[in-house]
Amino acid sequence: MVSIKDVAKKAQVSTATVSHVINETRFVADETKQKVYLAMKDLNYQPNRIARSLRSRKSNTIGLLVPLVAEDTSNFFFMSIANGIEKVLKENGYNLILSNSDEDEGTEKDQIRVFNTQLIDGLIIAPVNGKDSAYKQELTGDYPVVYIDRHPSGIEGDMVLVDNLRGSYEAVAALLNKGYERIGFITGTLGITTSDERLNGYKQALEEKGLPVRNEFIKEGPATFELGYQLAKELHEAGVTALFIANNVMTMGAVSYLKEHQVQIPEEIGIIGYDDYDWMKITSPPLSVVRQPAFEIGKVAVEQLLKRINGSQEKYTEVMLDSELVQRGSF
């Protein structure tokens, strides 16, 4: 096995100089650095990253904890966030460890405890439960944290969120402006900040138009294809003239019901879904959606995290990104 001594001998420098080049612990002239790098390359020498991390207390590794649920297309949303994070990390010489909370509080706590025992430089987390989880008690590791997508109550910290209320409001307002008034709303389980905010946007748009909020037109439950199908059926039978569906997997179920029962879109019913995926562009007609800036969420979150890692003491920031209503042919 090639050792640091072999590198020093080939580069004709001391082992201390090689160590300083690898660990960046002291100034070394560029010419000398190049001799060391060339020797390392020729000898295929790989520095012991674990040992370097223990000495420097820096691992150049970031953790990402998000709720990925089997057969849930929202996984694409979080994977797009991860892509935004990785792009910035590669530019800055960092690696990413992805962990899954499976939308379960117990699993989330277990994964946080694992991160607390690992040598990571920072953590980005999309909380499972924005209201009740004791993140202050769980996040005891010596690293900064940035929260994304969901706003945990009672927590002071850096956050990168999307204006869900405004996105939902604009979607429902667009339906109202086209003359739809009996608008059904389908959402995943309430109690998660994103779902609650989207419901509030729906209500606000109706109230500003002087229309009553009809509880029988509001349907919630676990975000599954099957339930999206069933709730669309119930609302269609209740006589709604439009549907706004606040997550993508339930949108798939709702569209499946309408297609299966040959309900004409947009002549018989208008529809707007949430998040923008390729399949939504090739339905007939193409589906109008509220598009979230997933890649940008990841990019902004990791840029803030790197500032903290590099010693920033500025006040905690809450970045609120805008969603975009993409109008196609479904209303």
mmCIF file with all atom_site columns, N, CA and C in Angstrom, residues 176-244:
data_model
loop_
_atom_site.group_PDB
_atom_site.id
_atom_site.type_symbol
_atom_site.label_atom_id
_atom_site.label_alt_id
_atom_site.label_comp_id
_atom_site.label_asym_id
_atom_site.label_entity_id
_atom_site.label_seq_id
_atom_site.pdbx_PDB_ins_code
_atom_site.Cartn_x
_atom_site.Cartn_y
_atom_site.Cartn_z
_atom_site.occupancy
_atom_site.B_iso_or_equiv
_atom_site.pdbx_formal_charge
_atom_site.auth_seq_id
_atom_site.auth_comp_id
_atom_site.auth_asym_id
_atom_site.auth_atom_id
_atom_site.pdbx_PDB_model_num
ATOM 1   N N  . LEU A 1 176 ? -61.840 30.546 -10.802 1.00 0.00 ? 176 LEU A N  1
ATOM 2   C CA . LEU A 1 176 ? -62.967 31.451 -10.583 1.00 0.00 ? 176 LEU A CA 1
ATOM 3   C C  . LEU A 1 176 ? -63.099 32.461 -11.720 1.00 0.00 ? 176 LEU A C  1
ATOM 4   N N  . ASN A 1 177 ? -61.973 32.960 -12.193 1.00 0.00 ? 177 ASN A N  1
ATOM 5   C CA . ASN A 1 177 ? -61.998 33.952 -13.273 1.00 0.00 ? 177 ASN A CA 1
ATOM 6   C C  . ASN A 1 177 ? -62.489 33.370 -14.593 1.00 0.00 ? 177 ASN A C  1
ATOM 7   N N  . LYS A 1 178 ? -62.422 32.058 -14.725 1.00 0.00 ? 178 LYS A N  1
ATOM 8   C CA . LYS A 1 178 ? -62.945 31.395 -15.920 1.00 0.00 ? 178 LYS A CA 1
ATOM 9   C C  . LYS A 1 178 ? -64.419 31.019 -15.771 1.00 0.00 ? 178 LYS A C  1
ATOM 10  N N  . GLY A 1 179 ? -64.994 31.353 -14.596 1.00 0.00 ? 179 GLY A N  1
ATOM 11  C CA . GLY A 1 179 ? -66.418 31.105 -14.399 1.00 0.00 ? 179 GLY A CA 1
ATOM 12  C C  . GLY A 1 179 ? -66.752 29.867 -13.583 1.00 0.00 ? 179 GLY A C  1
ATOM 13  N N  . TYR A 1 180 ? -65.742 29.096 -13.191 1.00 0.00 ? 180 TYR A N  1
ATOM 14  C CA . TYR A 1 180 ? -66.007 27.949 -12.322 1.00 0.00 ? 180 TYR A CA 1
ATOM 15  C C  . TYR A 1 180 ? -66.265 28.459 -10.903 1.00 0.00 ? 180 TYR A C  1
ATOM 16  N N  . GLU A 1 181 ? -67.348 27.992 -10.267 1.00 0.00 ? 181 GLU A N  1
ATOM 17  C CA . GLU A 1 181 ? -67.645 28.427 -8.902  1.00 0.00 ? 181 GLU A CA 1
ATOM 18  C C  . GLU A 1 181 ? -67.783 27.263 -7.933  1.00 0.00 ? 181 GLU A C  1
ATOM 19  N N  . ARG A 1 182 ? -68.224 26.135 -8.410  1.00 0.00 ? 182 ARG A N  1
ATOM 20  C CA . ARG A 1 182 ? -68.357 24.952 -7.535  1.00 0.00 ? 182 ARG A CA 1
ATOM 21  C C  . ARG A 1 182 ? -67.042 24.151 -7.639  1.00 0.00 ? 182 ARG A C  1
ATOM 22  N N  . ILE A 1 183 ? -66.054 24.615 -6.872  1.00 0.00 ? 183 ILE A N  1
ATOM 23  C CA . ILE A 1 183 ? -64.689 24.081 -6.993  1.00 0.00 ? 183 ILE A CA 1
ATOM 24  C C  . ILE A 1 183 ? -64.408 23.115 -5.835  1.00 0.00 ? 183 ILE A C  1
ATOM 25  N N  . GLY A 1 184 ? -64.111 21.881 -6.191  1.00 0.00 ? 184 GLY A N  1
ATOM 26  C CA . GLY A 1 184 ? -63.737 20.894 -5.180  1.00 0.00 ? 184 GLY A CA 1
ATOM 27  C C  . GLY A 1 184 ? -62.246 20.957 -4.891  1.00 0.00 ? 184 GLY A C  1
ATOM 28  N N  . PHE A 1 185 ? -61.899 20.648 -3.650  1.00 0.00 ? 185 PHE A N  1
ATOM 29  C CA . PHE A 1 185 ? -60.492 20.701 -3.209  1.00 0.00 ? 185 PHE A CA 1
ATOM 30  C C  . PHE A 1 185 ? -60.106 19.346 -2.633  1.00 0.00 ? 185 PHE A C  1
ATOM 31  N N  . ILE A 1 186 ? -59.055 18.756 -3.171  1.00 0.00 ? 186 ILE A N  1
ATOM 32  C CA . ILE A 1 186 ? -58.551 17.462 -2.687  1.00 0.00 ? 186 ILE A CA 1
ATOM 33  C C  . ILE A 1 186 ? -57.145 17.669 -2.157  1.00 0.00 ? 186 ILE A C  1
ATOM 34  N N  . THR A 1 187 ? -56.901 17.200 -0.931  1.00 0.00 ? 187 THR A N  1
ATOM 35  C CA . THR A 1 187 ? -55.589 17.387 -0.316  1.00 0.00 ? 187 THR A CA 1
ATOM 36  C C  . THR A 1 187 ? -55.163 16.134 0.437   1.00 0.00 ? 187 THR A C  1
ATOM 37  N N  . GLY A 1 188 ? -53.858 16.007 0.610   1.00 0.00 ? 188 GLY A N  1
ATOM 38  C CA . GLY A 1 188 ? -53.347 14.981 1.507   1.00 0.00 ? 188 GLY A CA 1
ATOM 39  C C  . GLY A 1 188 ? -53.678 15.345 2.946   1.00 0.00 ? 188 GLY A C  1
ATOM 40  N N  . THR A 1 189 ? -53.254 14.516 3.861   1.00 0.00 ? 189 THR A N  1
ATOM 41  C CA . THR A 1 189 ? -53.588 14.689 5.274   1.00 0.00 ? 189 THR A CA 1
ATOM 42  C C  . THR A 1 189 ? -53.219 16.078 5.767   1.00 0.00 ? 189 THR A C  1
ATOM 43  N N  . LEU A 1 190 ? -54.182 16.748 6.399   1.00 0.00 ? 190 LEU A N  1
ATOM 44  C CA . LEU A 1 190 ? -53.925 18.064 6.967   1.00 0.00 ? 190 LEU A CA 1
ATOM 45  C C  . LEU A 1 190 ? -53.136 17.922 8.262   1.00 0.00 ? 190 LEU A C  1
ATOM 46  N N  . GLY A 1 191 ? -52.527 19.043 8.695   1.00 0.00 ? 191 GLY A N  1
ATOM 47  C CA . GLY A 1 191 ? -51.642 19.008 9.864   1.00 0.00 ? 191 GLY A CA 1
ATOM 48  C C  . GLY A 1 191 ? -50.198 19.200 9.457   1.00 0.00 ? 191 GLY A C  1
ATOM 49  N N  . ILE A 1 192 ? -49.884 18.910 8.181   1.00 0.00 ? 192 ILE A N  1
ATOM 50  C CA . ILE A 1 192 ? -48.582 19.251 7.603   1.00 0.00 ? 192 ILE A CA 1
ATOM 51  C C  . ILE A 1 192 ? -48.695 20.668 7.057   1.00 0.00 ? 192 ILE A C  1
ATOM 52  N N  . THR A 1 193 ? -47.705 21.492 7.316   1.00 0.00 ? 193 THR A N  1
ATOM 53  C CA . THR A 1 193 ? -47.837 22.916 6.984   1.00 0.00 ? 193 THR A CA 1
ATOM 54  C C  . THR A 1 193 ? -48.136 23.147 5.509   1.00 0.00 ? 193 THR A C  1
ATOM 55  N N  . THR A 1 194 ? -47.542 22.364 4.626   1.00 0.00 ? 194 THR A N  1
ATOM 56  C CA . THR A 1 194 ? -47.791 22.571 3.194   1.00 0.00 ? 194 THR A CA 1
ATOM 57  C C  . THR A 1 194 ? -49.265 22.339 2.858   1.00 0.00 ? 194 THR A C  1
ATOM 58  N N  . SER A 1 195 ? -49.865 21.279 3.402   1.00 0.00 ? 195 SER A N  1
ATOM 59  C CA . SER A 1 195 ? -51.274 20.985 3.137   1.00 0.00 ? 195 SER A CA 1
ATOM 60  C C  . SER A 1 195 ? -52.170 22.066 3.723   1.00 0.00 ? 195 SER A C  1
ATOM 61  N N  . ASP A 1 196 ? -51.878 22.482 4.949   1.00 0.00 ? 196 ASP A N  1
ATOM 62  C CA . ASP A 1 196 ? -52.690 23.505 5.615   1.00 0.00 ? 196 ASP A CA 1
ATOM 63  C C  . ASP A 1 196 ? -52.656 24.818 4.838   1.00 0.00 ? 196 ASP A C  1
ATOM 64  N N  . GLU A 1 197 ? -51.470 25.205 4.373   1.00 0.00 ? 197 GLU A N  1
ATOM 65  C CA . GLU A 1 197 ? -51.341 26.472 3.643   1.00 0.00 ? 197 GLU A CA 1
ATOM 66  C C  . GLU A 1 197 ? -52.103 26.424 2.320   1.00 0.00 ? 197 GLU A C  1
ATOM 67  N N  . ARG A 1 198 ? -52.077 25.292 1.639   1.00 0.00 ? 198 ARG A N  1
ATOM 68  C CA . ARG A 1 198 ? -52.788 25.173 0.367   1.00 0.00 ? 198 ARG A CA 1
ATOM 69  C C  . ARG A 1 198 ? -54.303 25.232 0.582   1.00 0.00 ? 198 ARG A C  1
ATOM 70  N N  . LEU A 1 199 ? -54.773 24.647 1.664   1.00 0.00 ? 199 LEU A N  1
ATOM 71  C CA . LEU A 1 199 ? -56.196 24.752 1.997   1.00 0.00 ? 199 LEU A CA 1
ATOM 72  C C  . LEU A 1 199 ? -56.571 26.206 2.289   1.00 0.00 ? 199 LEU A C  1
ATOM 73  N N  . ASN A 1 200 ? -55.741 26.909 3.010   1.00 0.00 ? 200 ASN A N  1
ATOM 74  C CA . ASN A 1 200 ? -56.020 28.314 3.326   1.00 0.00 ? 200 ASN A CA 1
ATOM 75  C C  . ASN A 1 200 ? -56.062 29.173 2.066   1.00 0.00 ? 200 ASN A C  1
ATOM 76  N N  . GLY A 1 201 ? -55.192 28.870 1.096   1.00 0.00 ? 201 GLY A N  1
ATOM 77  C CA . GLY A 1 201 ? -55.216 29.602 -0.162  1.00 0.00 ? 201 GLY A CA 1
ATOM 78  C C  . GLY A 1 201 ? -56.512 29.365 -0.928  1.00 0.00 ? 201 GLY A C  1
ATOM 79  N N  . TYR A 1 202 ? -56.982 28.122 -0.914  1.00 0.00 ? 202 TYR A N  1
ATOM 80  C CA . TYR A 1 202 ? -58.263 27.765 -1.545  1.00 0.00 ? 202 TYR A CA 1
ATOM 81  C C  . TYR A 1 202 ? -59.404 28.565 -0.917  1.00 0.00 ? 202 TYR A C  1
ATOM 82  N N  . LYS A 1 203 ? -59.436 28.583 0.412   1.00 0.00 ? 203 LYS A N  1
ATOM 83  C CA . LYS A 1 203 ? -60.515 29.293 1.118   1.00 0.00 ? 203 LYS A CA 1
ATOM 84  C C  . LYS A 1 203 ? -60.454 30.796 0.848   1.00 0.00 ? 203 LYS A C  1
ATOM 85  N N  . GLN A 1 204 ? -59.249 31.348 0.870   1.00 0.00 ? 204 GLN A N  1
ATOM 86  C CA . GLN A 1 204 ? -59.093 32.789 0.677   1.00 0.00 ? 204 GLN A CA 1
ATOM 87  C C  . GLN A 1 204 ? -59.598 33.231 -0.690  1.00 0.00 ? 204 GLN A C  1
ATOM 88  N N  . ALA A 1 205 ? -59.309 32.448 -1.716  1.00 0.00 ? 205 ALA A N  1
ATOM 89  C CA . ALA A 1 205 ? -59.747 32.803 -3.063  1.00 0.00 ? 205 ALA A CA 1
ATOM 90  C C  . ALA A 1 205 ? -61.276 32.813 -3.157  1.00 0.00 ? 205 ALA A C  1
ATOM 91  N N  . LEU A 1 206 ? -61.915 31.823 -2.543  1.00 0.00 ? 206 LEU A N  1
ATOM 92  C CA . LEU A 1 206 ? -63.381 31.777 -2.555  1.00 0.00 ? 206 LEU A CA 1
ATOM 93  C C  . LEU A 1 206 ? -63.980 32.951 -1.794  1.00 0.00 ? 206 LEU A C  1
ATOM 94  N N  . GLU A 1 207 ? -63.409 33.221 -0.606  1.00 0.00 ? 207 GLU A N  1
ATOM 95  C CA . GLU A 1 207 ? -63.952 34.285 0.235   1.00 0.00 ? 207 GLU A CA 1
ATOM 96  C C  . GLU A 1 207 ? -63.820 35.651 -0.433  1.00 0.00 ? 207 GLU A C  1
ATOM 97  N N  . GLU A 1 208 ? -62.707 35.889 -1.108  1.00 0.00 ? 208 GLU A N  1
ATOM 98  C CA . GLU A 1 208 ? -62.523 37.174 -1.775  1.00 0.00 ? 208 GLU A CA 1
ATOM 99  C C  . GLU A 1 208 ? -63.490 37.350 -2.949  1.00 0.00 ? 208 GLU A C  1
ATOM 100 N N  . LYS A 1 209 ? -63.978 36.241 -3.481  1.00 0.00 ? 209 LYS A N  1
ATOM 101 C CA . LYS A 1 209 ? -64.947 36.284 -4.574  1.00 0.00 ? 209 LYS A CA 1
ATOM 102 C C  . LYS A 1 209 ? -66.374 36.351 -4.040  1.00 0.00 ? 209 LYS A C  1
ATOM 103 N N  . GLY A 1 210 ? -66.506 36.303 -2.702  1.00 0.00 ? 210 GLY A N  1
ATOM 104 C CA . GLY A 1 210 ? -67.826 36.348 -2.091  1.00 0.00 ? 210 GLY A CA 1
ATOM 105 C C  . GLY A 1 210 ? -68.568 35.035 -2.130  1.00 0.00 ? 210 GLY A C  1
ATOM 106 N N  . LEU A 1 211 ? -67.841 33.942 -2.310  1.00 0.00 ? 211 LEU A N  1
ATOM 107 C CA . LEU A 1 211 ? -68.450 32.618 -2.376  1.00 0.00 ? 211 LEU A CA 1
ATOM 108 C C  . LEU A 1 211 ? -68.268 31.876 -1.053  1.00 0.00 ? 211 LEU A C  1
ATOM 109 N N  . PRO A 1 212 ? -69.231 31.062 -0.665  1.00 0.00 ? 212 PRO A N  1
ATOM 110 C CA . PRO A 1 212 ? -69.105 30.315 0.594   1.00 0.00 ? 212 PRO A CA 1
ATOM 111 C C  . PRO A 1 212 ? -68.077 29.187 0.476   1.00 0.00 ? 212 PRO A C  1
ATOM 112 N N  . VAL A 1 213 ? -67.411 28.886 1.582   1.00 0.00 ? 213 VAL A N  1
ATOM 113 C CA . VAL A 1 213 ? -66.534 27.722 1.654   1.00 0.00 ? 213 VAL A CA 1
ATOM 114 C C  . VAL A 1 213 ? -67.393 26.542 2.082   1.00 0.00 ? 213 VAL A C  1
ATOM 115 N N  . ARG A 1 214 ? -67.598 25.614 1.180   1.00 0.00 ? 214 ARG A N  1
ATOM 116 C CA . ARG A 1 214 ? -68.476 24.468 1.444   1.00 0.00 ? 214 ARG A CA 1
ATOM 117 C C  . ARG A 1 214 ? -67.641 23.276 1.868   1.00 0.00 ? 214 ARG A C  1
ATOM 118 N N  . ASN A 1 215 ? -67.828 22.871 3.115   1.00 0.00 ? 215 ASN A N  1
ATOM 119 C CA . ASN A 1 215 ? -67.015 21.781 3.672   1.00 0.00 ? 215 ASN A CA 1
ATOM 120 C C  . ASN A 1 215 ? -67.178 20.486 2.889   1.00 0.00 ? 215 ASN A C  1
ATOM 121 N N  . GLU A 1 216 ? -68.368 20.296 2.275   1.00 0.00 ? 216 GLU A N  1
ATOM 122 C CA . GLU A 1 216 ? -68.578 19.061 1.519   1.00 0.00 ? 216 GLU A CA 1
ATOM 123 C C  . GLU A 1 216 ? -67.764 19.039 0.229   1.00 0.00 ? 216 GLU A C  1
ATOM 124 N N  . PHE A 1 217 ? -67.210 20.191 -0.158  1.00 0.00 ? 217 PHE A N  1
ATOM 125 C CA . PHE A 1 217 ? -66.347 20.254 -1.342  1.00 0.00 ? 217 PHE A CA 1
ATOM 126 C C  . PHE A 1 217 ? -64.860 20.129 -0.985  1.00 0.00 ? 217 PHE A C  1
ATOM 127 N N  . ILE A 1 218 ? -64.568 19.931 0.282   1.00 0.00 ? 218 ILE A N  1
ATOM 128 C CA . ILE A 1 218 ? -63.176 19.792 0.739   1.00 0.00 ? 218 ILE A CA 1
ATOM 129 C C  . ILE A 1 218 ? -62.953 18.342 1.166   1.00 0.00 ? 218 ILE A C  1
ATOM 130 N N  . LYS A 1 219 ? -62.030 17.669 0.513   1.00 0.00 ? 219 LYS A N  1
ATOM 131 C CA . LYS A 1 219 ? -61.766 16.257 0.793   1.00 0.00 ? 219 LYS A CA 1
ATOM 132 C C  . LYS A 1 219 ? -60.290 16.069 1.138   1.00 0.00 ? 219 LYS A C  1
ATOM 133 N N  . GLU A 1 220 ? -60.024 15.363 2.218   1.00 0.00 ? 220 GLU A N  1
ATOM 134 C CA . GLU A 1 220 ? -58.636 15.115 2.621   1.00 0.00 ? 220 GLU A CA 1
ATOM 135 C C  . GLU A 1 220 ? -58.428 13.655 2.988   1.00 0.00 ? 220 GLU A C  1
ATOM 136 N N  . GLY A 1 221 ? -57.176 13.247 2.980   1.00 0.00 ? 221 GLY A N  1
ATOM 137 C CA . GLY A 1 221 ? -56.828 11.889 3.382   1.00 0.00 ? 221 GLY A CA 1
ATOM 138 C C  . GLY A 1 221 ? -55.410 11.582 2.970   1.00 0.00 ? 221 GLY A C  1
ATOM 139 N N  . PRO A 1 222 ? -54.926 10.376 3.247   1.00 0.00 ? 222 PRO A N  1
ATOM 140 C CA . PRO A 1 222 ? -53.567 9.997  2.853   1.00 0.00 ? 222 PRO A CA 1
ATOM 141 C C  . PRO A 1 222 ? -53.355 10.205 1.353   1.00 0.00 ? 222 PRO A C  1
ATOM 142 N N  . ALA A 1 223 ? -52.193 10.719 0.996   1.00 0.00 ? 223 ALA A N  1
ATOM 143 C CA . ALA A 1 223 ? -51.913 11.072 -0.399  1.00 0.00 ? 223 ALA A CA 1
ATOM 144 C C  . ALA A 1 223 ? -51.601 9.818  -1.212  1.00 0.00 ? 223 ALA A C  1
ATOM 145 N N  . THR A 1 224 ? -52.663 9.146  -1.671  1.00 0.00 ? 224 THR A N  1
ATOM 146 C CA . THR A 1 224 ? -52.502 7.947  -2.490  1.00 0.00 ? 224 THR A CA 1
ATOM 147 C C  . THR A 1 224 ? -53.276 8.092  -3.798  1.00 0.00 ? 224 THR A C  1
ATOM 148 N N  . PHE A 1 225 ? -52.878 7.342  -4.786  1.00 0.00 ? 225 PHE A N  1
ATOM 149 C CA . PHE A 1 225 ? -53.569 7.312  -6.079  1.00 0.00 ? 225 PHE A CA 1
ATOM 150 C C  . PHE A 1 225 ? -55.018 6.886  -5.882  1.00 0.00 ? 225 PHE A C  1
ATOM 151 N N  . GLU A 1 226 ? -55.208 5.830  -5.087  1.00 0.00 ? 226 GLU A N  1
ATOM 152 C CA . GLU A 1 226 ? -56.542 5.275  -4.887  1.00 0.00 ? 226 GLU A CA 1
ATOM 153 C C  . GLU A 1 226 ? -57.490 6.280  -4.256  1.00 0.00 ? 226 GLU A C  1
ATOM 154 N N  . LEU A 1 227 ? -56.988 7.021  -3.249  1.00 0.00 ? 227 LEU A N  1
ATOM 155 C CA . LEU A 1 227 ? -57.860 7.987  -2.591  1.00 0.00 ? 227 LEU A CA 1
ATOM 156 C C  . LEU A 1 227 ? -58.125 9.190  -3.502  1.00 0.00 ? 227 LEU A C  1
ATOM 157 N N  . GLY A 1 228 ? -57.135 9.591  -4.298  1.00 0.00 ? 228 GLY A N  1
ATOM 158 C CA . GLY A 1 228 ? -57.379 10.652 -5.274  1.00 0.00 ? 228 GLY A CA 1
ATOM 159 C C  . GLY A 1 228 ? -58.498 10.264 -6.231  1.00 0.00 ? 228 GLY A C  1
ATOM 160 N N  . TYR A 1 229 ? -58.498 9.023  -6.669  1.00 0.00 ? 229 TYR A N  1
ATOM 161 C CA . TYR A 1 229 ? -59.544 8.488  -7.547  1.00 0.00 ? 229 TYR A CA 1
ATOM 162 C C  . TYR A 1 229 ? -60.902 8.543  -6.851  1.00 0.00 ? 229 TYR A C  1
ATOM 163 N N  . GLN A 1 230 ? -60.952 8.052  -5.615  1.00 0.00 ? 230 GLN A N  1
ATOM 164 C CA . GLN A 1 230 ? -62.209 7.965  -4.877  1.00 0.00 ? 230 GLN A CA 1
ATOM 165 C C  . GLN A 1 230 ? -62.782 9.348  -4.561  1.00 0.00 ? 230 GLN A C  1
ATOM 166 N N  . LEU A 1 231 ? -61.916 10.277 -4.134  1.00 0.00 ? 231 LEU A N  1
ATOM 167 C CA . LEU A 1 231 ? -62.396 11.614 -3.762  1.00 0.00 ? 231 LEU A CA 1
ATOM 168 C C  . LEU A 1 231 ? -62.844 12.404 -4.991  1.00 0.00 ? 231 LEU A C  1
ATOM 169 N N  . ALA A 1 232 ? -62.184 12.192 -6.122  1.00 0.00 ? 232 ALA A N  1
ATOM 170 C CA . ALA A 1 232 ? -62.635 12.822 -7.360  1.00 0.00 ? 232 ALA A CA 1
ATOM 171 C C  . ALA A 1 232 ? -64.027 12.303 -7.735  1.00 0.00 ? 232 ALA A C  1
ATOM 172 N N  . LYS A 1 233 ? -64.247 11.024 -7.543  1.00 0.00 ? 233 LYS A N  1
ATOM 173 C CA . LYS A 1 233 ? -65.556 10.419 -7.802  1.00 0.00 ? 233 LYS A CA 1
ATOM 174 C C  . LYS A 1 233 ? -66.625 11.067 -6.926  1.00 0.00 ? 233 LYS A C  1
ATOM 175 N N  . GLU A 1 234 ? -66.314 11.211 -5.621  1.00 0.00 ? 234 GLU A N  1
ATOM 176 C CA . GLU A 1 234 ? -67.291 11.787 -4.695  1.00 0.00 ? 234 GLU A CA 1
ATOM 177 C C  . GLU A 1 234 ? -67.614 13.233 -5.065  1.00 0.00 ? 234 GLU A C  1
ATOM 178 N N  . LEU A 1 235 ? -66.606 13.997 -5.417  1.00 0.00 ? 235 LEU A N  1
ATOM 179 C CA . LEU A 1 235 ? -66.833 15.404 -5.743  1.00 0.00 ? 235 LEU A CA 1
ATOM 180 C C  . LEU A 1 235 ? -67.560 15.556 -7.081  1.00 0.00 ? 235 LEU A C  1
ATOM 181 N N  . HIS A 1 236 ? -67.232 14.703 -8.033  1.00 0.00 ? 236 HIS A N  1
ATOM 182 C CA . HIS A 1 236 ? -67.925 14.749 -9.320  1.00 0.00 ? 236 HIS A CA 1
ATOM 183 C C  . HIS A 1 236 ? -69.406 14.448 -9.127  1.00 0.00 ? 236 HIS A C  1
ATOM 184 N N  . GLU A 1 237 ? -69.702 13.455 -8.310  1.00 0.00 ? 237 GLU A N  1
ATOM 185 C CA . GLU A 1 237 ? -71.092 13.098 -8.046  1.00 0.00 ? 237 GLU A CA 1
ATOM 186 C C  . GLU A 1 237 ? -71.808 14.180 -7.246  1.00 0.00 ? 237 GLU A C  1
ATOM 187 N N  . ALA A 1 238 ? -71.023 14.989 -6.486  1.00 0.00 ? 238 ALA A N  1
ATOM 188 C CA . ALA A 1 238 ? -71.608 16.093 -5.718  1.00 0.00 ? 238 ALA A CA 1
ATOM 189 C C  . ALA A 1 238 ? -71.863 17.322 -6.579  1.00 0.00 ? 238 ALA A C  1
ATOM 190 N N  . GLY A 1 239 ? -71.430 17.282 -7.836  1.00 0.00 ? 239 GLY A N  1
ATOM 191 C CA . GLY A 1 239 ? -71.752 18.345 -8.775  1.00 0.00 ? 239 GLY A CA 1
ATOM 192 C C  . GLY A 1 239 ? -70.747 19.471 -8.870  1.00 0.00 ? 239 GLY A C  1
ATOM 193 N N  . VAL A 1 240 ? -69.492 19.229 -8.497  1.00 0.00 ? 240 VAL A N  1
ATOM 194 C CA . VAL A 1 240 ? -68.503 20.295 -8.662  1.00 0.00 ? 240 VAL A CA 1
ATOM 195 C C  . VAL A 1 240 ? -68.234 20.500 -10.151 1.00 0.00 ? 240 VAL A C  1
ATOM 196 N N  . THR A 1 241 ? -67.843 21.727 -10.491 1.00 0.00 ? 241 THR A N  1
ATOM 197 C CA . THR A 1 241 ? -67.536 22.031 -11.898 1.00 0.00 ? 241 THR A CA 1
ATOM 198 C C  . THR A 1 241 ? -66.038 22.136 -12.149 1.00 0.00 ? 241 THR A C  1
ATOM 199 N N  . ALA A 1 242 ? -65.250 22.085 -11.054 1.00 0.00 ? 242 ALA A N  1
ATOM 200 C CA . ALA A 1 242 ? -63.787 22.124 -11.194 1.00 0.00 ? 242 ALA A CA 1
ATOM 201 C C  . ALA A 1 242 ? -63.159 21.439 -9.990  1.00 0.00 ? 242 ALA A C  1
ATOM 202 N N  . LEU A 1 243 ? -61.935 20.969 -10.196 1.00 0.00 ? 243 LEU A N  1
ATOM 203 C CA . LEU A 1 243 ? -61.161 20.337 -9.128  1.00 0.00 ? 243 LEU A CA 1
ATOM 204 C C  . LEU A 1 243 ? -59.809 21.024 -9.009  1.00 0.00 ? 243 LEU A C  1
ATOM 205 N N  . PHE A 1 244 ? -59.416 21.324 -7.781  1.00 0.00 ? 244 PHE A N  1
ATOM 206 C CA . PHE A 1 244 ? -58.039 21.718 -7.504  1.00 0.00 ? 244 PHE A CA 1
ATOM 207 C C  . PHE A 1 244 ? -57.474 20.675 -6.565  1.00 0.00 ? 244 PHE A C  1
#
